[in-house]
Every structure is written in C-alpha cells, then in structure tokens.
C-alpha cells in the first residue's frame, strides 16, 4: 500500500495518486485527487470521469466456447465434476490483458484426472492471463477435455441470447469493462475569499489495468469525444470556402504497400499495431473506429479512402505519411 499526504496547490491544477494497493490479483485499488477546482467543477469532472471509466475503456475476455462433447449448455459430462453451464460461468470470470483488436482463437486441451485452471488456456501471443489460478473445471477421470475459445476486445458488456448459439459453440456473456467500480467525492474548503474544491476519485480494476492506467485511458477517451466540437467552426468555415482545395500528396499508401510487398514484409505488418506509431489521440481513434488496427490495415487504404472517415482531415493523412517516412523499418 502506498499513501501520500494531500497538499493542495493554489497555483495550477494538479492530480496525484494518494493511495494505491493490490487487494488480490484481480482487485486493484487506487485513489486520486485533482485540485484546486472552482465551485461546481469537481462534480462536473467527477460525473464525466466515472462514466468514462465504466463505459469507455476497452477490455478483453472470452466470448465463445466450443466442444464436440457438449450436447447442450445444461448438460453434464461423465468425468467432469462441474456442469457445462458452470464451466462456461468459470470461463466468463477469466481476466485477460491484451492489446489485440478483433477476435482471436484460443483453446484448452487437458487430460484428467486433475484440476483445469486458467493456466491451461493456450493463448495467442498478444494475450496474457492476469490470474493463472482461476478455476475452470475438475476432471475426476482420465478423460480428455478439449475446448475451442474465442477471445475478443471491446467495451461495455454484452449479454448473449439463445439466438447466438451456432455449430455446437456456446456464447458467453462478455463483461469487457476492466474497471469494476468507480466513485467520486468532493471536499470543499475556503482559500482566502474564494471557495475551492478537491475532487477525489476511487477506482477498482480487475487487474488487466492498474487504476492509474485506467484513469489515463478514460481521460484520453473522454477528451477524444469532445474534439469534434473544437473543430466545428473550422469545418463550417471550410464548407463555406470549399473553393480552396488542398491537393493530396503525390506519395500514396498503395505505392508504399507495393514496395513492402517486394520485400515480403506483409506478414510482419499484420503484427505491428497502430498503437506503436504514437499517433495523436484523435487520429488514433478515427482509425480504430474504422477497424484499422495494424499497419497492414492502414496501408490498404488510399488517402482518398481515409478522407472519407468521419472527422478525418487532409492534415491527418500528411501526418501519417510523415510518420511512415520516418520509420526506418519501412524504408
């Protein structure tokens, strides 16, 4: 546990972590302050941050399981102590940490007798398990248990319905949210003749993110939601003065992709995520919303195609091109 004394500055707005602890592998706690704030500002920020922490941060979890030995969700299998439904509920509780996007395959293949835990899950390279001791099933006889799994990264939660059952695979209710709970409180005080406030934020995570990481991610996502309003006047001005056209650079993404193909680097591109390009938050989120997650996805689009994306500008295309030109690996 880490604790720090609270010192309020009257000069600039500052935040600080005043308490940090790990209650278990799947429960992380952090307490933060932001000060000094004018009257009313703490509540405005606290409400927005709580909603962003609980609803805007992406997480990874198991969303589907498939096994040829499972006739239906509420059946039992000889040699396994738990019912199929209980196994699915245990898989739902597995906490994963990753930077993957889209859906990936994983699997379990264990021979009994013995206890099956999260450690027995064979994962793709970009995914890791937060708590390897999480229980899945008990095998009481020398049988083979093989389960194919689907892993997905998303935000919020998704409740599965019977309509989602297909090909002997069973959907699992997905709780993508890495933040389990978030609270805010306000301390008011008088500084001279002015009333000021301190905002306290408490964050509990499932271990896939630390509270500090969650706070950073929520802040970035919250800021990105408001960016379109900052450019509203600029976009209206451009519409009224559409006679002034900006020409696209001669260099195109397709030309770059052709060079990369000659060097047989396409496979490597599929494993280089745009997260590594250090893009500005607005460009990064525009690409993600258009399902562009890797360099390979990015290079498949021409500048004209990128310009069709919402809130994407010609300056953004030039910015990306400049970054790619500076990458020595893609020379």
Tab-separated table of C-alpha atoms in Angstrom:
chain	number	residue	atom	x	y	z
A	1	UNK	CA	0.000	0.000	0.000
A	2	UNK	CA	1.198	3.484	-0.893
A	3	UNK	CA	-0.141	6.585	0.864
A	4	UNK	CA	0.796	10.214	0.397
A	5	UNK	CA	-0.182	13.359	2.249
A	6	UNK	CA	-2.531	15.644	0.356
A	7	UNK	CA	-1.060	19.018	-0.474
A	8	UNK	CA	-3.295	21.495	-2.227
A	9	UNK	CA	-1.704	23.895	-4.675
A	10	UNK	CA	-3.431	27.192	-5.358
A	11	UNK	CA	-1.374	27.934	-8.465
A	12	UNK	CA	-2.042	25.237	-11.054
A	13	UNK	CA	-4.466	22.342	-11.426
A	14	UNK	CA	-2.724	19.126	-10.417
A	15	UNK	CA	-3.641	15.497	-9.884
A	16	UNK	CA	-1.970	12.975	-7.606
A	17	UNK	CA	-2.325	9.339	-6.561
A	18	UNK	CA	-2.754	9.413	-2.791
A	19	UNK	CA	-3.389	5.708	-2.248
A	20	UNK	CA	-2.562	2.577	-4.225
A	21	UNK	CA	-2.942	-1.044	-3.214
A	22	UNK	CA	-3.396	-4.552	-4.590
A	23	UNK	CA	-6.077	-6.459	-2.694
A	24	UNK	CA	-5.649	-9.553	-4.887
A	25	UNK	CA	-4.542	-10.482	-8.391
A	26	UNK	CA	-7.969	-9.409	-9.639
A	27	UNK	CA	-8.650	-6.417	-7.436
A	28	UNK	CA	-6.531	-3.273	-7.763
A	29	UNK	CA	-7.440	-0.069	-5.957
A	30	UNK	CA	-6.344	3.497	-6.496
A	31	UNK	CA	-7.377	6.838	-5.008
A	32	UNK	CA	-6.608	10.092	-6.802
A	33	UNK	CA	-7.148	13.791	-6.217
A	34	UNK	CA	-7.475	16.737	-8.547
A	35	UNK	CA	-7.169	20.278	-7.165
A	36	UNK	CA	-7.691	23.168	-6.814
A	37	UNK	CA	-11.071	23.409	-8.557
A	38	UNK	CA	-13.628	26.183	-8.577
A	39	UNK	CA	-17.033	25.563	-7.041
A	40	UNK	CA	-19.040	23.107	-9.161
A	41	UNK	CA	-16.135	21.901	-11.299
A	42	UNK	CA	-15.387	18.838	-9.162
A	43	UNK	CA	-18.873	17.431	-9.676
A	44	UNK	CA	-18.747	18.095	-13.426
A	45	UNK	CA	-15.417	16.293	-13.815
A	46	UNK	CA	-16.290	13.518	-11.337
A	47	UNK	CA	-19.528	12.508	-13.081
A	48	UNK	CA	-17.919	12.516	-16.537
A	49	UNK	CA	-14.858	10.577	-15.377
A	50	UNK	CA	-16.941	7.928	-13.613
A	51	UNK	CA	-18.985	7.306	-16.767
A	52	UNK	CA	-15.828	7.203	-18.900
A	53	UNK	CA	-14.103	4.801	-16.505
A	54	UNK	CA	-17.046	2.400	-16.504
A	55	UNK	CA	-18.125	2.680	-20.112
A	56	UNK	CA	-15.366	3.949	-22.401
A	57	UNK	CA	-12.390	1.704	-21.588
A	58	UNK	CA	-11.850	-1.432	-23.657
A	59	UNK	CA	-11.143	-4.837	-22.162
A	60	UNK	CA	-10.566	-8.400	-23.308
A	61	UNK	CA	-12.494	-11.532	-22.408
A	62	UNK	CA	-13.637	-14.950	-23.644
A	63	UNK	CA	-16.839	-14.625	-25.671
A	64	UNK	CA	-17.463	-18.133	-27.045
A	65	UNK	CA	-16.637	-21.764	-26.260
A	66	UNK	CA	-16.979	-24.846	-28.456
A	67	UNK	CA	-16.539	-28.553	-27.780
A	68	UNK	CA	-17.780	-31.596	-29.685
A	69	UNK	CA	-18.524	-33.376	-26.390
A	70	UNK	CA	-21.051	-30.777	-25.232
A	71	UNK	CA	-24.609	-31.634	-26.372
A	72	UNK	CA	-26.150	-28.519	-24.800
A	73	UNK	CA	-25.360	-25.838	-22.231
A	74	UNK	CA	-27.119	-27.502	-19.298
A	75	UNK	CA	-25.720	-30.989	-19.823
A	76	UNK	CA	-23.147	-32.839	-17.723
A	77	UNK	CA	-20.118	-34.774	-18.923
A	78	UNK	CA	-19.003	-38.010	-17.316
A	79	UNK	CA	-15.675	-37.474	-15.598
A	80	UNK	CA	-16.142	-33.737	-15.035
A	81	UNK	CA	-17.349	-32.512	-11.676
A	82	UNK	CA	-18.883	-29.287	-12.976
A	83	UNK	CA	-21.804	-28.974	-15.361
A	84	UNK	CA	-21.281	-27.367	-18.751
A	85	UNK	CA	-23.077	-24.248	-17.511
A	86	UNK	CA	-20.695	-23.963	-14.540
A	87	UNK	CA	-17.674	-24.322	-16.843
A	88	UNK	CA	-18.999	-21.512	-19.047
A	89	UNK	CA	-19.521	-19.328	-15.974
A	90	UNK	CA	-15.931	-20.017	-14.873
A	91	UNK	CA	-14.642	-19.069	-18.331
A	92	UNK	CA	-16.618	-15.836	-18.083
A	93	UNK	CA	-14.627	-14.882	-14.964
A	94	UNK	CA	-11.200	-15.328	-16.604
A	95	UNK	CA	-9.367	-11.981	-16.597
A	96	UNK	CA	-7.198	-11.269	-19.644
A	97	UNK	CA	-4.823	-8.454	-20.512
A	98	UNK	CA	-4.052	-7.661	-24.144
A	99	UNK	CA	-3.696	-5.060	-26.873
A	100	UNK	CA	-5.377	-7.174	-29.556
A	101	UNK	CA	-8.234	-5.944	-31.713
A	102	UNK	CA	-10.884	-8.064	-33.309
A	103	UNK	CA	-11.373	-11.743	-32.467
A	104	UNK	CA	-8.653	-14.302	-31.773
A	105	UNK	CA	-8.644	-18.065	-31.200
A	106	UNK	CA	-7.562	-19.851	-28.028
A	107	UNK	CA	-8.009	-23.373	-26.718
A	108	UNK	CA	-7.895	-25.753	-23.785
A	109	UNK	CA	-6.765	-29.359	-24.163
A	110	UNK	CA	-6.198	-31.218	-20.891
A	111	UNK	CA	-6.163	-34.878	-19.885
A	112	UNK	CA	-7.539	-35.871	-16.480
A	113	UNK	CA	-7.686	-36.520	-13.701
A	114	UNK	CA	-6.774	-33.106	-12.369
A	115	UNK	CA	-7.822	-29.517	-11.968
A	116	UNK	CA	-8.181	-27.306	-15.042
A	117	UNK	CA	-7.233	-23.670	-14.430
A	118	UNK	CA	-6.627	-20.556	-16.484
A	119	UNK	CA	-3.001	-21.636	-16.828
A	120	UNK	CA	-4.143	-24.429	-19.166
A	121	UNK	CA	-5.516	-21.984	-21.747
A	122	UNK	CA	-3.369	-21.778	-24.876
A	123	UNK	CA	-3.454	-18.102	-25.847
A	124	UNK	CA	-2.370	-16.061	-28.881
A	125	UNK	CA	0.903	-14.114	-28.385
A	126	UNK	CA	-0.779	-10.768	-27.732
A	127	UNK	CA	-2.862	-12.019	-24.780
A	128	UNK	CA	-1.866	-12.864	-21.207
A	129	UNK	CA	-3.749	-14.136	-18.169
A	130	UNK	CA	-3.898	-11.939	-15.090
A	131	UNK	CA	-4.532	-14.786	-12.615
A	132	UNK	CA	-3.352	-18.254	-13.697
A	133	UNK	CA	-5.039	-19.880	-10.689
A	134	UNK	CA	-8.597	-19.073	-11.799
A	135	UNK	CA	-10.594	-22.297	-11.668
A	136	UNK	CA	-12.313	-23.784	-14.742
A	137	UNK	CA	-13.149	-27.448	-14.024
A	138	UNK	CA	-12.238	-30.595	-12.080
A	139	UNK	CA	-11.566	-33.745	-14.103
A	140	UNK	CA	-12.283	-36.794	-11.924
A	141	UNK	CA	-11.442	-39.450	-14.549
A	142	UNK	CA	-8.726	-39.926	-17.207
A	143	UNK	CA	-10.664	-38.172	-19.968
A	144	UNK	CA	-9.648	-35.530	-22.475
A	145	UNK	CA	-11.232	-32.109	-22.232
A	146	UNK	CA	-10.788	-30.018	-25.382
A	147	UNK	CA	-12.489	-26.644	-25.751
A	148	UNK	CA	-12.047	-24.098	-28.531
A	149	UNK	CA	-12.348	-20.495	-27.374
A	150	UNK	CA	-12.929	-17.111	-28.975
A	151	UNK	CA	-11.310	-14.051	-27.394
A	152	UNK	CA	-12.463	-10.539	-28.172
A	153	UNK	CA	-11.598	-6.986	-27.181
A	154	UNK	CA	-14.419	-4.476	-26.833
A	155	UNK	CA	-16.008	-2.105	-24.324
A	156	UNK	CA	-19.041	-2.247	-22.048
A	157	UNK	CA	-20.806	-5.575	-21.720
A	158	UNK	CA	-22.735	-7.928	-23.985
A	159	UNK	CA	-25.474	-10.278	-22.826
A	160	UNK	CA	-25.796	-13.307	-25.079
A	161	UNK	CA	-29.142	-14.769	-26.167
A	162	UNK	CA	-30.117	-18.285	-27.353
A	163	UNK	CA	-30.115	-16.932	-30.931
A	164	UNK	CA	-26.322	-16.697	-30.730
A	165	UNK	CA	-25.870	-20.468	-30.385
A	166	UNK	CA	-24.370	-21.982	-33.512
A	167	UNK	CA	-22.328	-25.001	-34.615
A	168	UNK	CA	-22.161	-26.511	-31.107
A	169	UNK	CA	-20.485	-23.356	-29.846
A	170	UNK	CA	-21.814	-21.511	-26.841
A	171	UNK	CA	-21.690	-17.720	-26.393
A	172	UNK	CA	-20.514	-16.374	-23.065
A	173	UNK	CA	-21.818	-13.175	-21.505
A	174	UNK	CA	-18.976	-10.727	-22.001
A	175	UNK	CA	-18.021	-8.101	-19.426
A	176	UNK	CA	-15.280	-6.182	-21.205
A	177	UNK	CA	-15.021	-3.441	-18.559
A	178	UNK	CA	-11.648	-3.558	-16.748
A	179	UNK	CA	-12.954	-1.058	-14.181
A	180	UNK	CA	-15.175	-2.851	-11.678
A	181	UNK	CA	-16.230	0.238	-9.759
A	182	UNK	CA	-15.544	3.963	-9.623
A	183	UNK	CA	-16.639	6.594	-7.129
A	184	UNK	CA	-16.032	10.290	-6.739
A	185	UNK	CA	-16.340	12.585	-3.753
A	186	UNK	CA	-15.761	16.280	-3.168
A	187	UNK	CA	-14.036	18.187	-0.377
A	188	UNK	CA	-14.792	21.911	-0.208
A	189	UNK	CA	-12.607	24.470	1.541
A	190	UNK	CA	-12.113	28.210	1.702
A	191	UNK	CA	-8.964	29.745	0.258
A	192	UNK	CA	-8.970	33.420	1.204
A	193	UNK	CA	-12.312	34.762	-0.009
A	194	UNK	CA	-12.787	32.017	-2.594
A	195	UNK	CA	-14.455	28.639	-2.199
A	196	UNK	CA	-12.475	25.840	-3.819
A	197	UNK	CA	-12.890	22.079	-4.177
A	198	UNK	CA	-10.797	18.923	-4.206
A	199	UNK	CA	-12.042	16.029	-6.329
A	200	UNK	CA	-11.384	12.509	-5.002
A	201	UNK	CA	-11.598	9.609	-7.481
A	202	UNK	CA	-11.628	5.979	-6.308
A	203	UNK	CA	-11.047	3.270	-8.907
A	204	UNK	CA	-11.203	-0.518	-8.610
A	205	UNK	CA	-9.958	-2.604	-11.561
A	206	UNK	CA	-9.859	-6.326	-12.343
A	207	UNK	CA	-6.068	-6.378	-12.701
A	208	UNK	CA	-5.942	-6.153	-16.502
A	209	UNK	CA	-5.254	-2.441	-15.982
A	210	UNK	CA	-3.952	-0.596	-12.962
A	211	UNK	CA	-6.171	2.222	-11.658
A	212	UNK	CA	-3.608	4.733	-12.941
A	213	UNK	CA	-3.696	3.183	-16.427
A	214	UNK	CA	-7.494	3.183	-16.331
A	215	UNK	CA	-7.541	6.865	-15.360
A	216	UNK	CA	-5.216	7.738	-18.250
A	217	UNK	CA	-7.237	5.693	-20.763
A	218	UNK	CA	-10.577	7.126	-19.621
A	219	UNK	CA	-9.209	10.676	-19.783
A	220	UNK	CA	-7.902	10.162	-23.301
A	221	UNK	CA	-11.212	8.682	-24.494
A	222	UNK	CA	-13.216	11.435	-22.829
A	223	UNK	CA	-11.113	14.159	-24.445
A	224	UNK	CA	-11.477	12.485	-27.827
A	225	UNK	CA	-15.276	12.606	-27.544
A	226	UNK	CA	-15.160	16.406	-27.288
A	227	UNK	CA	-12.591	17.045	-30.025
A	228	UNK	CA	-15.223	17.299	-32.830
A	229	UNK	CA	-16.776	20.287	-31.039
A	230	UNK	CA	-13.421	22.088	-31.064
A	231	UNK	CA	-13.267	21.814	-34.853
A	232	UNK	CA	-16.923	22.642	-35.503
A	233	UNK	CA	-16.272	26.271	-36.523
A	234	UNK	CA	-13.261	25.250	-38.593
A	235	UNK	CA	-15.282	22.647	-40.524
A	236	UNK	CA	-18.113	25.124	-41.173
A	237	UNK	CA	-15.567	27.624	-42.465
A	238	UNK	CA	-14.117	25.021	-44.828
A	239	UNK	CA	-17.582	24.179	-46.171
A	240	UNK	CA	-18.304	27.833	-46.933
A	241	UNK	CA	-14.932	28.265	-48.617
A	242	UNK	CA	-14.767	24.979	-50.463
A	243	UNK	CA	-13.251	26.736	-53.443
A	244	UNK	CA	-9.882	26.475	-51.728
A	245	UNK	CA	-8.876	22.887	-52.359
A	246	UNK	CA	-5.936	21.161	-50.767
A	247	UNK	CA	-4.169	18.719	-53.054
A	248	UNK	CA	-3.206	15.313	-51.721
A	249	UNK	CA	0.476	14.410	-51.649
A	250	UNK	CA	1.827	12.548	-54.636
A	251	UNK	CA	3.048	9.737	-52.414
A	252	UNK	CA	0.220	7.224	-51.825
A	253	UNK	CA	-0.230	4.372	-49.413
A	254	UNK	CA	-0.598	1.944	-52.308
A	255	UNK	CA	2.867	2.833	-53.585
A	256	UNK	CA	4.263	2.208	-50.134
A	257	UNK	CA	2.472	-1.135	-49.907
A	258	UNK	CA	3.866	-2.182	-53.295
A	259	UNK	CA	7.401	-1.589	-52.030
A	260	UNK	CA	6.706	-3.549	-48.883
A	261	UNK	CA	5.329	-6.470	-50.859
A	262	UNK	CA	8.535	-6.646	-52.845
A	263	UNK	CA	10.418	-7.013	-49.592
A	264	UNK	CA	7.931	-9.638	-48.367
A	265	UNK	CA	7.078	-7.753	-45.183
A	266	UNK	CA	3.292	-8.142	-45.372
A	267	UNK	CA	3.188	-10.790	-42.642
A	268	UNK	CA	5.147	-8.571	-40.259
A	269	UNK	CA	2.797	-5.666	-40.935
A	270	UNK	CA	-0.143	-7.665	-39.631
A	271	UNK	CA	1.512	-7.797	-36.231
A	272	UNK	CA	2.500	-4.137	-35.997
A	273	UNK	CA	-0.352	-2.235	-34.403
A	274	UNK	CA	-1.043	1.444	-34.991
A	275	UNK	CA	-0.619	1.887	-31.235
A	276	UNK	CA	3.130	1.776	-31.877
A	277	UNK	CA	3.059	4.806	-34.218
A	278	UNK	CA	2.436	7.316	-31.395
A	279	UNK	CA	-0.431	8.901	-33.292
A	280	UNK	CA	-2.387	11.825	-31.827
A	281	UNK	CA	-5.479	10.602	-29.919
A	282	UNK	CA	-7.955	11.953	-32.476
A	283	UNK	CA	-6.258	10.246	-35.458
A	284	UNK	CA	-5.780	7.057	-33.431
A	285	UNK	CA	-9.476	6.878	-32.525
A	286	UNK	CA	-10.626	7.705	-36.056
A	287	UNK	CA	-8.633	4.737	-37.362
A	288	UNK	CA	-9.861	2.399	-34.642
A	289	UNK	CA	-13.497	3.309	-35.309
A	290	UNK	CA	-12.900	2.360	-38.955
A	291	UNK	CA	-11.467	-1.055	-37.939
A	292	UNK	CA	-7.913	-0.076	-38.852
A	293	UNK	CA	-5.808	-1.779	-36.206
A	294	UNK	CA	-2.496	-2.672	-37.853
A	295	UNK	CA	-0.107	-1.153	-40.384
A	296	UNK	CA	-1.351	-3.703	-42.892
A	297	UNK	CA	-4.914	-2.410	-42.441
A	298	UNK	CA	-3.701	1.167	-42.765
A	299	UNK	CA	-1.687	0.661	-45.942
A	300	UNK	CA	-4.624	-0.978	-47.701
A	301	UNK	CA	-6.392	2.393	-47.732
A	302	UNK	CA	-5.639	5.244	-50.097
A	303	UNK	CA	-5.559	8.850	-48.806
A	304	UNK	CA	-8.925	9.426	-50.514
A	305	UNK	CA	-10.438	6.480	-48.648
A	306	UNK	CA	-9.079	7.742	-45.346
A	307	UNK	CA	-10.529	11.180	-46.023
A	308	UNK	CA	-13.999	9.629	-46.139
A	309	UNK	CA	-13.716	8.726	-42.453
A	310	UNK	CA	-15.617	10.915	-40.025
A	311	UNK	CA	-13.549	13.762	-38.508
A	312	UNK	CA	-10.502	12.804	-40.638
A	313	UNK	CA	-8.705	15.706	-42.376
A	314	UNK	CA	-6.073	16.135	-45.072
A	315	UNK	CA	-3.580	17.201	-42.404
A	316	UNK	CA	-4.061	13.817	-40.734
A	317	UNK	CA	-3.122	11.975	-43.926
A	318	UNK	CA	0.041	14.062	-44.235
A	319	UNK	CA	0.843	13.415	-40.579
A	320	UNK	CA	0.596	9.647	-41.062
A	321	UNK	CA	2.725	9.787	-44.188
A	322	UNK	CA	5.409	11.728	-42.325
A	323	UNK	CA	5.451	9.098	-39.565
A	324	UNK	CA	5.784	6.253	-42.064
A	325	UNK	CA	8.594	8.053	-43.863
A	326	UNK	CA	10.499	8.348	-40.594
A	327	UNK	CA	10.131	4.639	-39.832
A	328	UNK	CA	13.447	3.082	-40.771
A	329	UNK	CA	11.919	-0.392	-40.857
A	330	UNK	CA	9.724	0.603	-43.763
A	331	UNK	CA	12.300	2.321	-45.894
